[in-house]
PDB file of N, CA and C and ligand atoms in Angstrom:
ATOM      1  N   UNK A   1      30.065  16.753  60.378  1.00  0.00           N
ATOM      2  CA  UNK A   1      28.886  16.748  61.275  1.00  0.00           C
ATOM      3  C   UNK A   1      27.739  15.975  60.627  1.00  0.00           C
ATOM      4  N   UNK A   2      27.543  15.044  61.523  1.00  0.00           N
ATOM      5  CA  UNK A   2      25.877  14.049  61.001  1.00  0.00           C
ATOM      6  C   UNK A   2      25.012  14.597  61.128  1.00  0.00           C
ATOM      7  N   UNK A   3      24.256  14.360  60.258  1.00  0.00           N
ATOM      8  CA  UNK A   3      22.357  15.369  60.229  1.00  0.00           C
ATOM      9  C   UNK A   3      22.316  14.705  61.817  1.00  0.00           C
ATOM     10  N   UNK A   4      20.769  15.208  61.774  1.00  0.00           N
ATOM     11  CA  UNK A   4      20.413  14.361  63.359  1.00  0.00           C
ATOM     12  C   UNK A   4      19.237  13.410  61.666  1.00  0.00           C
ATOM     13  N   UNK A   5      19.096  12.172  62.689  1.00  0.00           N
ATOM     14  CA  UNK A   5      18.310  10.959  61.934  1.00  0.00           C
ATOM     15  C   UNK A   5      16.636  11.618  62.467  1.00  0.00           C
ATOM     16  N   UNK A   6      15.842  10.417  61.578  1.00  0.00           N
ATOM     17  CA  UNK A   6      14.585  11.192  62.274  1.00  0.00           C
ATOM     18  C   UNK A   6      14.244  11.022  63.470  1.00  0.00           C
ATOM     19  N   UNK A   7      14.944   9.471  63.904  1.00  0.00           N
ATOM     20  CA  UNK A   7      14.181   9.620  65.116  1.00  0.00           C
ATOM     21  C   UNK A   7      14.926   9.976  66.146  1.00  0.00           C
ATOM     22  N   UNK A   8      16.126  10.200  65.766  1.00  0.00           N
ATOM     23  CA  UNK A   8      16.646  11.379  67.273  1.00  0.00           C
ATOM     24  C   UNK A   8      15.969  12.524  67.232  1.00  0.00           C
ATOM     25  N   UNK A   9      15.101  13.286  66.264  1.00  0.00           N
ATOM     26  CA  UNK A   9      14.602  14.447  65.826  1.00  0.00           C
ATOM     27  C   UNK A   9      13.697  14.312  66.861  1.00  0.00           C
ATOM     28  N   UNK A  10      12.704  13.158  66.475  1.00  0.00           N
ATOM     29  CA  UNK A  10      11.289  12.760  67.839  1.00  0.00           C
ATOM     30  C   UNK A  10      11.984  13.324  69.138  1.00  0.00           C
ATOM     31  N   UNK A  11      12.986  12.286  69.271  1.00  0.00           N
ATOM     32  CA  UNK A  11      13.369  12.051  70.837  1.00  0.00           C
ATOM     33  C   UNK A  11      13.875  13.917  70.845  1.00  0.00           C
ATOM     34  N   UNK A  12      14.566  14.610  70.353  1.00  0.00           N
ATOM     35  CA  UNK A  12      15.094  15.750  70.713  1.00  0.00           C
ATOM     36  C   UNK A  12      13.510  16.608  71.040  1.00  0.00           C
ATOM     37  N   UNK A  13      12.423  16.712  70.118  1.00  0.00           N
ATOM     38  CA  UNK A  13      11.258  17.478  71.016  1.00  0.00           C
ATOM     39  C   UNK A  13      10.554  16.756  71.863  1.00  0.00           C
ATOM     40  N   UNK A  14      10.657  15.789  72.301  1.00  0.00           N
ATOM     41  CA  UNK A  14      10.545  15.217  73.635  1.00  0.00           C
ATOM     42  C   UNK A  14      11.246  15.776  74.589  1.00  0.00           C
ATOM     43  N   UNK A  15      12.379  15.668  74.456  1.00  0.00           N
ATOM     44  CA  UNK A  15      13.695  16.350  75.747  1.00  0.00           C
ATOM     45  C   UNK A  15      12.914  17.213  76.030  1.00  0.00           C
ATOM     46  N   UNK A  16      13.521  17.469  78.001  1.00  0.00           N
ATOM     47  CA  UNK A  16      12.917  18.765  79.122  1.00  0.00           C
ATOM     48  C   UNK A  16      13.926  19.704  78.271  1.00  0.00           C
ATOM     49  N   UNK A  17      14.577  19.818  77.938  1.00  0.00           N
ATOM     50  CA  UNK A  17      15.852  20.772  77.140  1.00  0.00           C
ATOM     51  C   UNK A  17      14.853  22.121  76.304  1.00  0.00           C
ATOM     52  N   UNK A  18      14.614  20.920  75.483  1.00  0.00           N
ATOM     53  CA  UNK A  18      13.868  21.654  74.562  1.00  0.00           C
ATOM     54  C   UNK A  18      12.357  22.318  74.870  1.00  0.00           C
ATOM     55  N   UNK A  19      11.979  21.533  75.673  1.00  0.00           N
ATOM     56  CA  UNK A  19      11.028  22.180  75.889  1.00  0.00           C
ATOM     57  C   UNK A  19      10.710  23.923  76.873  1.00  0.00           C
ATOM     58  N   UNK A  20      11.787  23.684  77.455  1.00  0.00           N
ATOM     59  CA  UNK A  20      12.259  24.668  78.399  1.00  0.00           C
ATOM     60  C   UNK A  20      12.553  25.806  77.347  1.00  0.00           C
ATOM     61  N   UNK A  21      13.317  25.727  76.152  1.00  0.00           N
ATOM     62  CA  UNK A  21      13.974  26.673  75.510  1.00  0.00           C
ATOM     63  C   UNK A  21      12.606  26.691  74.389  1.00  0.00           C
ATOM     64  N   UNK A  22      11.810  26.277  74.302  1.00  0.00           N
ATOM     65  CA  UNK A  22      10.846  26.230  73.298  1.00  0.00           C
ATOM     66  C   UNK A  22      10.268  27.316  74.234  1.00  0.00           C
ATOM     67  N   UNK A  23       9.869  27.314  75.477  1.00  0.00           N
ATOM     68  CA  UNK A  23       8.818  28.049  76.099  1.00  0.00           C
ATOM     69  C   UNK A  23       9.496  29.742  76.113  1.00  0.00           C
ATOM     70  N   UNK A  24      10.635  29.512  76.491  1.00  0.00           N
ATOM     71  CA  UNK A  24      11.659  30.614  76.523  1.00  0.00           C
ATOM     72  C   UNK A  24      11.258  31.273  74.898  1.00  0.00           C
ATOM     73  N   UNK A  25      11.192  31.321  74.305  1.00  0.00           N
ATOM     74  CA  UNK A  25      11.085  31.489  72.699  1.00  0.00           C
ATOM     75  C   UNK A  25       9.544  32.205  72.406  1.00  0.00           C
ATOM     76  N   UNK A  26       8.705  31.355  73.468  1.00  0.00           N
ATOM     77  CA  UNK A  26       7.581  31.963  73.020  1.00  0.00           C
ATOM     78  C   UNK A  26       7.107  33.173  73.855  1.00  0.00           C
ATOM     79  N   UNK A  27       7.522  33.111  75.065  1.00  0.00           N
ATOM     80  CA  UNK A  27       7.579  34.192  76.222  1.00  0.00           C
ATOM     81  C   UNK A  27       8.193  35.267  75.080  1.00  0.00           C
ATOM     82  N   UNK A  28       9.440  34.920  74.473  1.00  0.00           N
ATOM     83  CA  UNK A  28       9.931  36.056  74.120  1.00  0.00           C
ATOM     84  C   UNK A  28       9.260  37.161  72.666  1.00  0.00           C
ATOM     85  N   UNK A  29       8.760  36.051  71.993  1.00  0.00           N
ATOM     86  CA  UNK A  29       7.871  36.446  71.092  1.00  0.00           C
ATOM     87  C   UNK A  29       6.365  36.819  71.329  1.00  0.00           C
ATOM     88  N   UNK A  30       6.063  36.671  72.655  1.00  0.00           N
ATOM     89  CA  UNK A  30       4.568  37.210  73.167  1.00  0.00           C
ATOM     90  C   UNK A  30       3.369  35.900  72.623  1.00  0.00           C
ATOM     91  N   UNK A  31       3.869  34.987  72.684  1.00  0.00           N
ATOM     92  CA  UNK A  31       3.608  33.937  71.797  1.00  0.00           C
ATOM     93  C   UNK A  31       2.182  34.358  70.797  1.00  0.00           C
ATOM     94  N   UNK A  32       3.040  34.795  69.457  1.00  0.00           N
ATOM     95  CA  UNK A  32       2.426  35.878  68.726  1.00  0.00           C
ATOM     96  C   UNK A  32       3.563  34.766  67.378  1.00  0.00           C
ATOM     97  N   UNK A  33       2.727  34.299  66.126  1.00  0.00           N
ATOM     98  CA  UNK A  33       3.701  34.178  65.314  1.00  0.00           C
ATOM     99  C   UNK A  33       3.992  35.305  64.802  1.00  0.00           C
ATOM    100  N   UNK A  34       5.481  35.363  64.871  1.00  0.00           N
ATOM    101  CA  UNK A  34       6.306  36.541  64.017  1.00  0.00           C
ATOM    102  C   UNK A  34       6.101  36.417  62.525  1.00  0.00           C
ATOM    103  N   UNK A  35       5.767  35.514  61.910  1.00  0.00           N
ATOM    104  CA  UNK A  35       5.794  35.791  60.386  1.00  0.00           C
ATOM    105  C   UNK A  35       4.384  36.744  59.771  1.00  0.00           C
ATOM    106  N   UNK A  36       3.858  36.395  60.633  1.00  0.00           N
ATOM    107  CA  UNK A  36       2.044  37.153  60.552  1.00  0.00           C
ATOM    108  C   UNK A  36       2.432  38.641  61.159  1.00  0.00           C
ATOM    109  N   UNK A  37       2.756  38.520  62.057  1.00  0.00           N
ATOM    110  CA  UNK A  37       3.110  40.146  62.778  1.00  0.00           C
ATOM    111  C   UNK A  37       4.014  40.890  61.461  1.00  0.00           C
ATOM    112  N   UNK A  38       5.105  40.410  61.151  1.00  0.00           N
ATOM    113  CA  UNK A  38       5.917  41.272  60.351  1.00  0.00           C
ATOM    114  C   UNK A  38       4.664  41.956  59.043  1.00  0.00           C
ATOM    115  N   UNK A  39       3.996  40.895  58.975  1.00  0.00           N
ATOM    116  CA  UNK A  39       2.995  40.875  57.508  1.00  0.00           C
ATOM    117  C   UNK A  39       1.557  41.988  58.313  1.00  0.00           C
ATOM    118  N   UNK A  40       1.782  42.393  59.977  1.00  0.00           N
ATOM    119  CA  UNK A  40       0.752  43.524  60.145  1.00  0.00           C
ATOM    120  C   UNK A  40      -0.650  42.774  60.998  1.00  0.00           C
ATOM    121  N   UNK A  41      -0.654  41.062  60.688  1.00  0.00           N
ATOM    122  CA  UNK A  41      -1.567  40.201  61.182  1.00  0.00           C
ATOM    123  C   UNK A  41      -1.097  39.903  62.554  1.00  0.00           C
ATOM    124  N   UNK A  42      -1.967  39.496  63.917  1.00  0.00           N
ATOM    125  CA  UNK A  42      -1.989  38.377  64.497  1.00  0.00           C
ATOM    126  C   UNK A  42      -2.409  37.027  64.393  1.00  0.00           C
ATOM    127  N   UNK A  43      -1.395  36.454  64.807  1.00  0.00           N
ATOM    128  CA  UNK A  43      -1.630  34.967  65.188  1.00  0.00           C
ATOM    129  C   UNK A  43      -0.972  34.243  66.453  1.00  0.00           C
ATOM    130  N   UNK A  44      -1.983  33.692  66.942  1.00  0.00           N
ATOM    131  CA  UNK A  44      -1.110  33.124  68.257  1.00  0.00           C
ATOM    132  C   UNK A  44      -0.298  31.719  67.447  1.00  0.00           C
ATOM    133  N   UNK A  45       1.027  32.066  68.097  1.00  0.00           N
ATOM    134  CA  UNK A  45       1.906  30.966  67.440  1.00  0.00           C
ATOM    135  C   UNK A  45       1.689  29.430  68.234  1.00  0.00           C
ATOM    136  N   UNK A  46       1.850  28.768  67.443  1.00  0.00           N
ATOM    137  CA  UNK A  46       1.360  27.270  68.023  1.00  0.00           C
ATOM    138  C   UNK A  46       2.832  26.119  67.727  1.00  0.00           C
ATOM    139  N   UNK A  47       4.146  26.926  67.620  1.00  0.00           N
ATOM    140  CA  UNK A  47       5.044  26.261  67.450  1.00  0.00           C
ATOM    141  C   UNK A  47       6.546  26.844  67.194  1.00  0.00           C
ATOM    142  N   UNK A  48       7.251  26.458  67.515  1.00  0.00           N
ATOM    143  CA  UNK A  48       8.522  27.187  67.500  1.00  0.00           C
ATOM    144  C   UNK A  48       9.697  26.312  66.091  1.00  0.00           C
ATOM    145  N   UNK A  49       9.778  27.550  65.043  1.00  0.00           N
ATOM    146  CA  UNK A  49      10.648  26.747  64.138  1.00  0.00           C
ATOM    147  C   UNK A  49      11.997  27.213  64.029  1.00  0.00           C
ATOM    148  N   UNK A  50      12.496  26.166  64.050  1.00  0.00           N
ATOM    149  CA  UNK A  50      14.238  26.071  63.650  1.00  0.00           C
ATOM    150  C   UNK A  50      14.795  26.873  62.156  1.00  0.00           C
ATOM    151  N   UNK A  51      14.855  27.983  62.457  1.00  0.00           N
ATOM    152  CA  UNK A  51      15.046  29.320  60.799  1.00  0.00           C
ATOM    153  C   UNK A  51      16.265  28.584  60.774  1.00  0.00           C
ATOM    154  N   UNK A  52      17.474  27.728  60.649  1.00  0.00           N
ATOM    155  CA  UNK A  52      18.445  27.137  60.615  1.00  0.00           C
ATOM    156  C   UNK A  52      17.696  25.261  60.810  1.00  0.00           C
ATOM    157  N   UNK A  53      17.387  24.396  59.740  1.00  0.00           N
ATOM    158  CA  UNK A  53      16.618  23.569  59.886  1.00  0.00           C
ATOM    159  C   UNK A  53      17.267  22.534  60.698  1.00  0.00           C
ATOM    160  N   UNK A  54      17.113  22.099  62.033  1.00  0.00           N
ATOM    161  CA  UNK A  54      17.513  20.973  62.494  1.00  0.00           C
ATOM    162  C   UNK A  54      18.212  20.576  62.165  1.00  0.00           C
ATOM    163  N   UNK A  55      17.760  19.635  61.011  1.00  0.00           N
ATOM    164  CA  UNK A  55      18.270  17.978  60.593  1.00  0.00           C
ATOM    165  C   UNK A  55      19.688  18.700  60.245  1.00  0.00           C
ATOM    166  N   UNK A  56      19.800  20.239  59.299  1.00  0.00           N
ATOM    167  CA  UNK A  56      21.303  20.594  58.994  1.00  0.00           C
ATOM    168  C   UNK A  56      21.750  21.093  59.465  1.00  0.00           C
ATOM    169  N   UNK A  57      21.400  21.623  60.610  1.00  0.00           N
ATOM    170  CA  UNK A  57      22.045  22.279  61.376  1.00  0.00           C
ATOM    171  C   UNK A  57      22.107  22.126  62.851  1.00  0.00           C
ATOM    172  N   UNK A  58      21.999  20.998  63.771  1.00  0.00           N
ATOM    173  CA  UNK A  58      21.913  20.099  64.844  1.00  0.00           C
ATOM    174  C   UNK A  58      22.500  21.264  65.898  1.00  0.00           C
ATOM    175  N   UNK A  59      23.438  22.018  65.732  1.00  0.00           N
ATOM    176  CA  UNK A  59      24.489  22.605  66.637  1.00  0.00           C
ATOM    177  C   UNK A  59      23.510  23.809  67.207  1.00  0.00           C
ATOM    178  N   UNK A  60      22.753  24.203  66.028  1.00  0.00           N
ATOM    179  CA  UNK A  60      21.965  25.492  66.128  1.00  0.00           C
ATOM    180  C   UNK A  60      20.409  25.307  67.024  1.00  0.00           C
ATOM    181  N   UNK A  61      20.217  24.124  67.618  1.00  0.00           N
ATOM    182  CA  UNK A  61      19.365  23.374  68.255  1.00  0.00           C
ATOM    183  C   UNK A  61      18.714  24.745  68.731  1.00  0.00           C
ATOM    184  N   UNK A  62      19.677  24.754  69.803  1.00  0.00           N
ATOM    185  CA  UNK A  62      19.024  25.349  71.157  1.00  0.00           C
ATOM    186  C   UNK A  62      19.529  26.721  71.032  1.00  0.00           C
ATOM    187  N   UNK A  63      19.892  27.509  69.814  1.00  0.00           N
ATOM    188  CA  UNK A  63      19.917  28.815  70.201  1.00  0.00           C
ATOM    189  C   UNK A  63      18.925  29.495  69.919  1.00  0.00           C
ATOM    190  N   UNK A  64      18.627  30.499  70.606  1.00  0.00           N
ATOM    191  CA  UNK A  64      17.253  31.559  70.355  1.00  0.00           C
ATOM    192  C   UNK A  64      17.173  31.910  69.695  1.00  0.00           C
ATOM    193  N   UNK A  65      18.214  32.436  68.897  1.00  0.00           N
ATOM    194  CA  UNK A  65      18.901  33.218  67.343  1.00  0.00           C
ATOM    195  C   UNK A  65      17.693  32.693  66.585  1.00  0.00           C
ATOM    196  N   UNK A  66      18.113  31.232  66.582  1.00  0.00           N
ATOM    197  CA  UNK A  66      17.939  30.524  65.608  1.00  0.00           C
ATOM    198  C   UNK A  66      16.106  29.839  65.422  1.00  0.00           C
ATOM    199  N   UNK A  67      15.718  30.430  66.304  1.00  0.00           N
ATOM    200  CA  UNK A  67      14.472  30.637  66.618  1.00  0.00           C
ATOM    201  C   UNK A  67      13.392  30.787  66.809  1.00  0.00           C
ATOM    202  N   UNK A  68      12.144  30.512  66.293  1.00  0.00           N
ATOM    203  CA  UNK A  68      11.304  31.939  65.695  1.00  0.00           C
ATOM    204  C   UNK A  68       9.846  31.213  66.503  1.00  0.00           C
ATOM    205  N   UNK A  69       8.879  32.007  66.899  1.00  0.00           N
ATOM    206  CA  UNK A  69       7.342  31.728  66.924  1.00  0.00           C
ATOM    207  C   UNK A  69       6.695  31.859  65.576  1.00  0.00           C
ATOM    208  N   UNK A  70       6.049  30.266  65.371  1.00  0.00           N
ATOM    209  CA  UNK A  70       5.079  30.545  64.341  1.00  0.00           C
ATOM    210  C   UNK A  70       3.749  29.755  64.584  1.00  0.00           C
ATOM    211  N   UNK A  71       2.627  30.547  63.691  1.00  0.00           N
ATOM    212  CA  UNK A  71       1.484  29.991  63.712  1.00  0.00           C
ATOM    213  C   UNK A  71       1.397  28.043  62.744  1.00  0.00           C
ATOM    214  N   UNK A  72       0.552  27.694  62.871  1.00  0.00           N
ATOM    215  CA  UNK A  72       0.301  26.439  62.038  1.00  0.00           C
ATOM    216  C   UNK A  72       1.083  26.747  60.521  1.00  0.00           C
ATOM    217  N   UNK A  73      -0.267  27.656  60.122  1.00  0.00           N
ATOM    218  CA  UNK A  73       0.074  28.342  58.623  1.00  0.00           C
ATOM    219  C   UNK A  73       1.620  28.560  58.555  1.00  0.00           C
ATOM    220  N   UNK A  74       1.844  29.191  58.933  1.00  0.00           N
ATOM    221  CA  UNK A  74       3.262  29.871  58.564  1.00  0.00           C
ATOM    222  C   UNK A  74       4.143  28.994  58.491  1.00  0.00           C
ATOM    223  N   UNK A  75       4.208  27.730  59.906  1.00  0.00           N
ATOM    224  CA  UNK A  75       5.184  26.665  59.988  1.00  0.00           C
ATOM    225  C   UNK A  75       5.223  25.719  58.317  1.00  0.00           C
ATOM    226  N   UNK A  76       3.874  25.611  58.190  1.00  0.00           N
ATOM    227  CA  UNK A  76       3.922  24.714  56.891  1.00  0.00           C
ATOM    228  C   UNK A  76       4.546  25.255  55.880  1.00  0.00           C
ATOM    229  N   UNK A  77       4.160  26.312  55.830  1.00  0.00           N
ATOM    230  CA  UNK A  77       5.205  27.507  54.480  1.00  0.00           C
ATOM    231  C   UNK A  77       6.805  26.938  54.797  1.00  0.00           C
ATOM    232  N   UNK A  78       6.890  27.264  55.768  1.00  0.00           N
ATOM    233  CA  UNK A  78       8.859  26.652  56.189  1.00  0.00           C
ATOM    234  C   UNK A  78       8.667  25.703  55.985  1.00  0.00           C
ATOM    235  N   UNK A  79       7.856  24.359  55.617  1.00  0.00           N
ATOM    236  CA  UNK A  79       8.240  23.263  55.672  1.00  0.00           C
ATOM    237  C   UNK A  79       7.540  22.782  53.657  1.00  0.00           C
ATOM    238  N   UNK A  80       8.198  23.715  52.871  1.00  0.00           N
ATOM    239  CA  UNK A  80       7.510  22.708  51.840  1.00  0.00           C
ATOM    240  C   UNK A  80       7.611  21.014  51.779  1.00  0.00           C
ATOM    241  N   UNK A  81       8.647  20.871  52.153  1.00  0.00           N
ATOM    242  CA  UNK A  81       9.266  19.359  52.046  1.00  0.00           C
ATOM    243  C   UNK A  81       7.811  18.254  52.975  1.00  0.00           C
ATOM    244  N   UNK A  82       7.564  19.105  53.855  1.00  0.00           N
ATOM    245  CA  UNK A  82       6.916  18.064  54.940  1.00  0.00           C
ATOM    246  C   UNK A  82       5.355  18.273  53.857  1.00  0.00           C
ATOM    247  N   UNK A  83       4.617  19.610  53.704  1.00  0.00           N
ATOM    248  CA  UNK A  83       3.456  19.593  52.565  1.00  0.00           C
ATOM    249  C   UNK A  83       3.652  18.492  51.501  1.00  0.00           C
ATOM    250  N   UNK A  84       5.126  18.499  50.536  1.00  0.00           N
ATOM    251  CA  UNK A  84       5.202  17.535  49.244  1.00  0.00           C
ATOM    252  C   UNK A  84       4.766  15.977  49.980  1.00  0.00           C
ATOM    253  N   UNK A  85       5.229  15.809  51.083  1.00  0.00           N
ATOM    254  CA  UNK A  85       5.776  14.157  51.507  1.00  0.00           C
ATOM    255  C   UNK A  85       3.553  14.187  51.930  1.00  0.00           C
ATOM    256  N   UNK A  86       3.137  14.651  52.751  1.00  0.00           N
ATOM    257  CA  UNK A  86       1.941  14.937  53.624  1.00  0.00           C
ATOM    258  C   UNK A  86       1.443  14.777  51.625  1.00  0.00           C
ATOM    259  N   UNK A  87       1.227  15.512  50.530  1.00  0.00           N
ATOM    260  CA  UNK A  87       0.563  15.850  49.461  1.00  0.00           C
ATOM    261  C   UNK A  87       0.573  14.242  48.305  1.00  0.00           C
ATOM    262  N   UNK A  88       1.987  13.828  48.656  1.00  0.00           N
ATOM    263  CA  UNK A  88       2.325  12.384  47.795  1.00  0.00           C
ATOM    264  C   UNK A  88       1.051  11.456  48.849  1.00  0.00           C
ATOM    265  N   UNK A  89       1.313  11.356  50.051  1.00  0.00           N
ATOM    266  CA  UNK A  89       0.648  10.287  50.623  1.00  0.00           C
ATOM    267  C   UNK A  89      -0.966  10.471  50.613  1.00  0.00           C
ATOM    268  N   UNK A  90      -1.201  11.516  50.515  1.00  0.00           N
ATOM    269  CA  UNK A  90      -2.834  11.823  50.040  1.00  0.00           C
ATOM    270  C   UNK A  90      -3.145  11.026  48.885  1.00  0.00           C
ATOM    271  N   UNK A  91      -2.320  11.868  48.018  1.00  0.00           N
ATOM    272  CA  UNK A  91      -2.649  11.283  46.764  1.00  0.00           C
ATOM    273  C   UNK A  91      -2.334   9.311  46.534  1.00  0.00           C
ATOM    274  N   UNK A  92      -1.240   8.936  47.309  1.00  0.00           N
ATOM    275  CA  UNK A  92      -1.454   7.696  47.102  1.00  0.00           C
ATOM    276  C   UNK A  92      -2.897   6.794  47.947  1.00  0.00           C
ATOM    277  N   UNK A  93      -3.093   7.594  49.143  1.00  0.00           N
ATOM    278  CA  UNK A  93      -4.002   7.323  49.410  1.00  0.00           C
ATOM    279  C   UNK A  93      -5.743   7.703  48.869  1.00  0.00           C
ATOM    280  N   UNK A  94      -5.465   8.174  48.282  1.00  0.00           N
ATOM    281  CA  UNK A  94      -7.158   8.757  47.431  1.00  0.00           C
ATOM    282  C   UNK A  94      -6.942   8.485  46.026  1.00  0.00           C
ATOM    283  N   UNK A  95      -6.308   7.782  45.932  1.00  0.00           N
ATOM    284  CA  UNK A  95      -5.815   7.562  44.421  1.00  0.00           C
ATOM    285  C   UNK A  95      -7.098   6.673  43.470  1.00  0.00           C
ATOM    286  N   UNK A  96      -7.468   7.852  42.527  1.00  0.00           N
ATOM    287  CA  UNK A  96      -9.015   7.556  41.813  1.00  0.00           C
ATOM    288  C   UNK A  96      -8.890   6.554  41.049  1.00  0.00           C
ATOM    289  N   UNK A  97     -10.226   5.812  41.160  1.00  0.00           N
ATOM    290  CA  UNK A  97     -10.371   4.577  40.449  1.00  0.00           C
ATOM    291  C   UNK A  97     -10.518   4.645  38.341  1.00  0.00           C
ATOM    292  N   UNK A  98     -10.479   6.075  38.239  1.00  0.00           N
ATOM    293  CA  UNK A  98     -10.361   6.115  36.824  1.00  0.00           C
ATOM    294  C   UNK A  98      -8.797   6.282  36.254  1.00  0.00           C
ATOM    295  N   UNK A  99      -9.107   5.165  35.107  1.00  0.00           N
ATOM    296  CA  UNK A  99      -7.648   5.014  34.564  1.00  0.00           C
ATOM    297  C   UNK A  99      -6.983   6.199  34.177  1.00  0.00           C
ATOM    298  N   UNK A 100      -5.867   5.970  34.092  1.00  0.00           N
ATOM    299  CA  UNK A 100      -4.872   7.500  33.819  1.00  0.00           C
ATOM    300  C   UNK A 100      -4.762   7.077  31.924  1.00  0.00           C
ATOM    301  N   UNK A 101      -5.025   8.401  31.201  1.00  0.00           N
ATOM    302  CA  UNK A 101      -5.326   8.783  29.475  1.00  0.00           C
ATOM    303  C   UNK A 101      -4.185   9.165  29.030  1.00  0.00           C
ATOM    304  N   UNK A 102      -3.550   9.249  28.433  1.00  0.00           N
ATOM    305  CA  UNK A 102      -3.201  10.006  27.702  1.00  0.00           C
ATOM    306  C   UNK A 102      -3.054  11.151  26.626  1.00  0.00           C
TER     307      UNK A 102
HETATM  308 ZN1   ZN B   1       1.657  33.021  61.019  1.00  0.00          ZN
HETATM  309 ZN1   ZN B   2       9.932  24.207  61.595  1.00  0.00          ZN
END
């Protein structure tokens, strides 16, 4: 089984598919992120993440299982990879004009 590439990734949260089963997800979660609720907090969730990540697991797309409502915060926690890549390009972009010491 092939990852999905990135930009079938785009095109897949584009699809009416997904979006349909995205909404389904949040109806079902009270669109409330669950990672804040378990922790006793509200948060209205602002996104639905794949607890089985996409890219490795393509098949697990569209099941509810696989599922979850989360807030901003919380999504980024699931995503260290996307923080490191988002944290490198900062830094190449703000990258200070004083020389690096030893
Ligand atoms: Zn949260
Ligand atoms: Zn996610």
């Amino acid at each position: 089984m092939k990852a999905i590439k990135a930009g079938d990734v785009r095109k897949f949260y584009k699809s009416a598919i997904w979006q349909a089963v995205r909404k389904q997800v949040l109806i079902r979660d009270n669109h409330e992120c669950q990672k804040c609720k378990e922790e006793g907090r509200y948060s209205k969730a602002d996104c639905v993440h794949h607890i089985k990540h996409l890219r490795e697991f393509p098949l697990l797309a569209l099941v509810l299982s696989n599922l979850i409502s989360l807030c901003n915060a919380c999504h980024n926690e699931e995503h260290p990879e996307k923080y490191e890549k988002f944290k490198s390009n900062w830094v190449k972009k703000n990258k200070p004009d004083i020389p690096e010491r030893w």
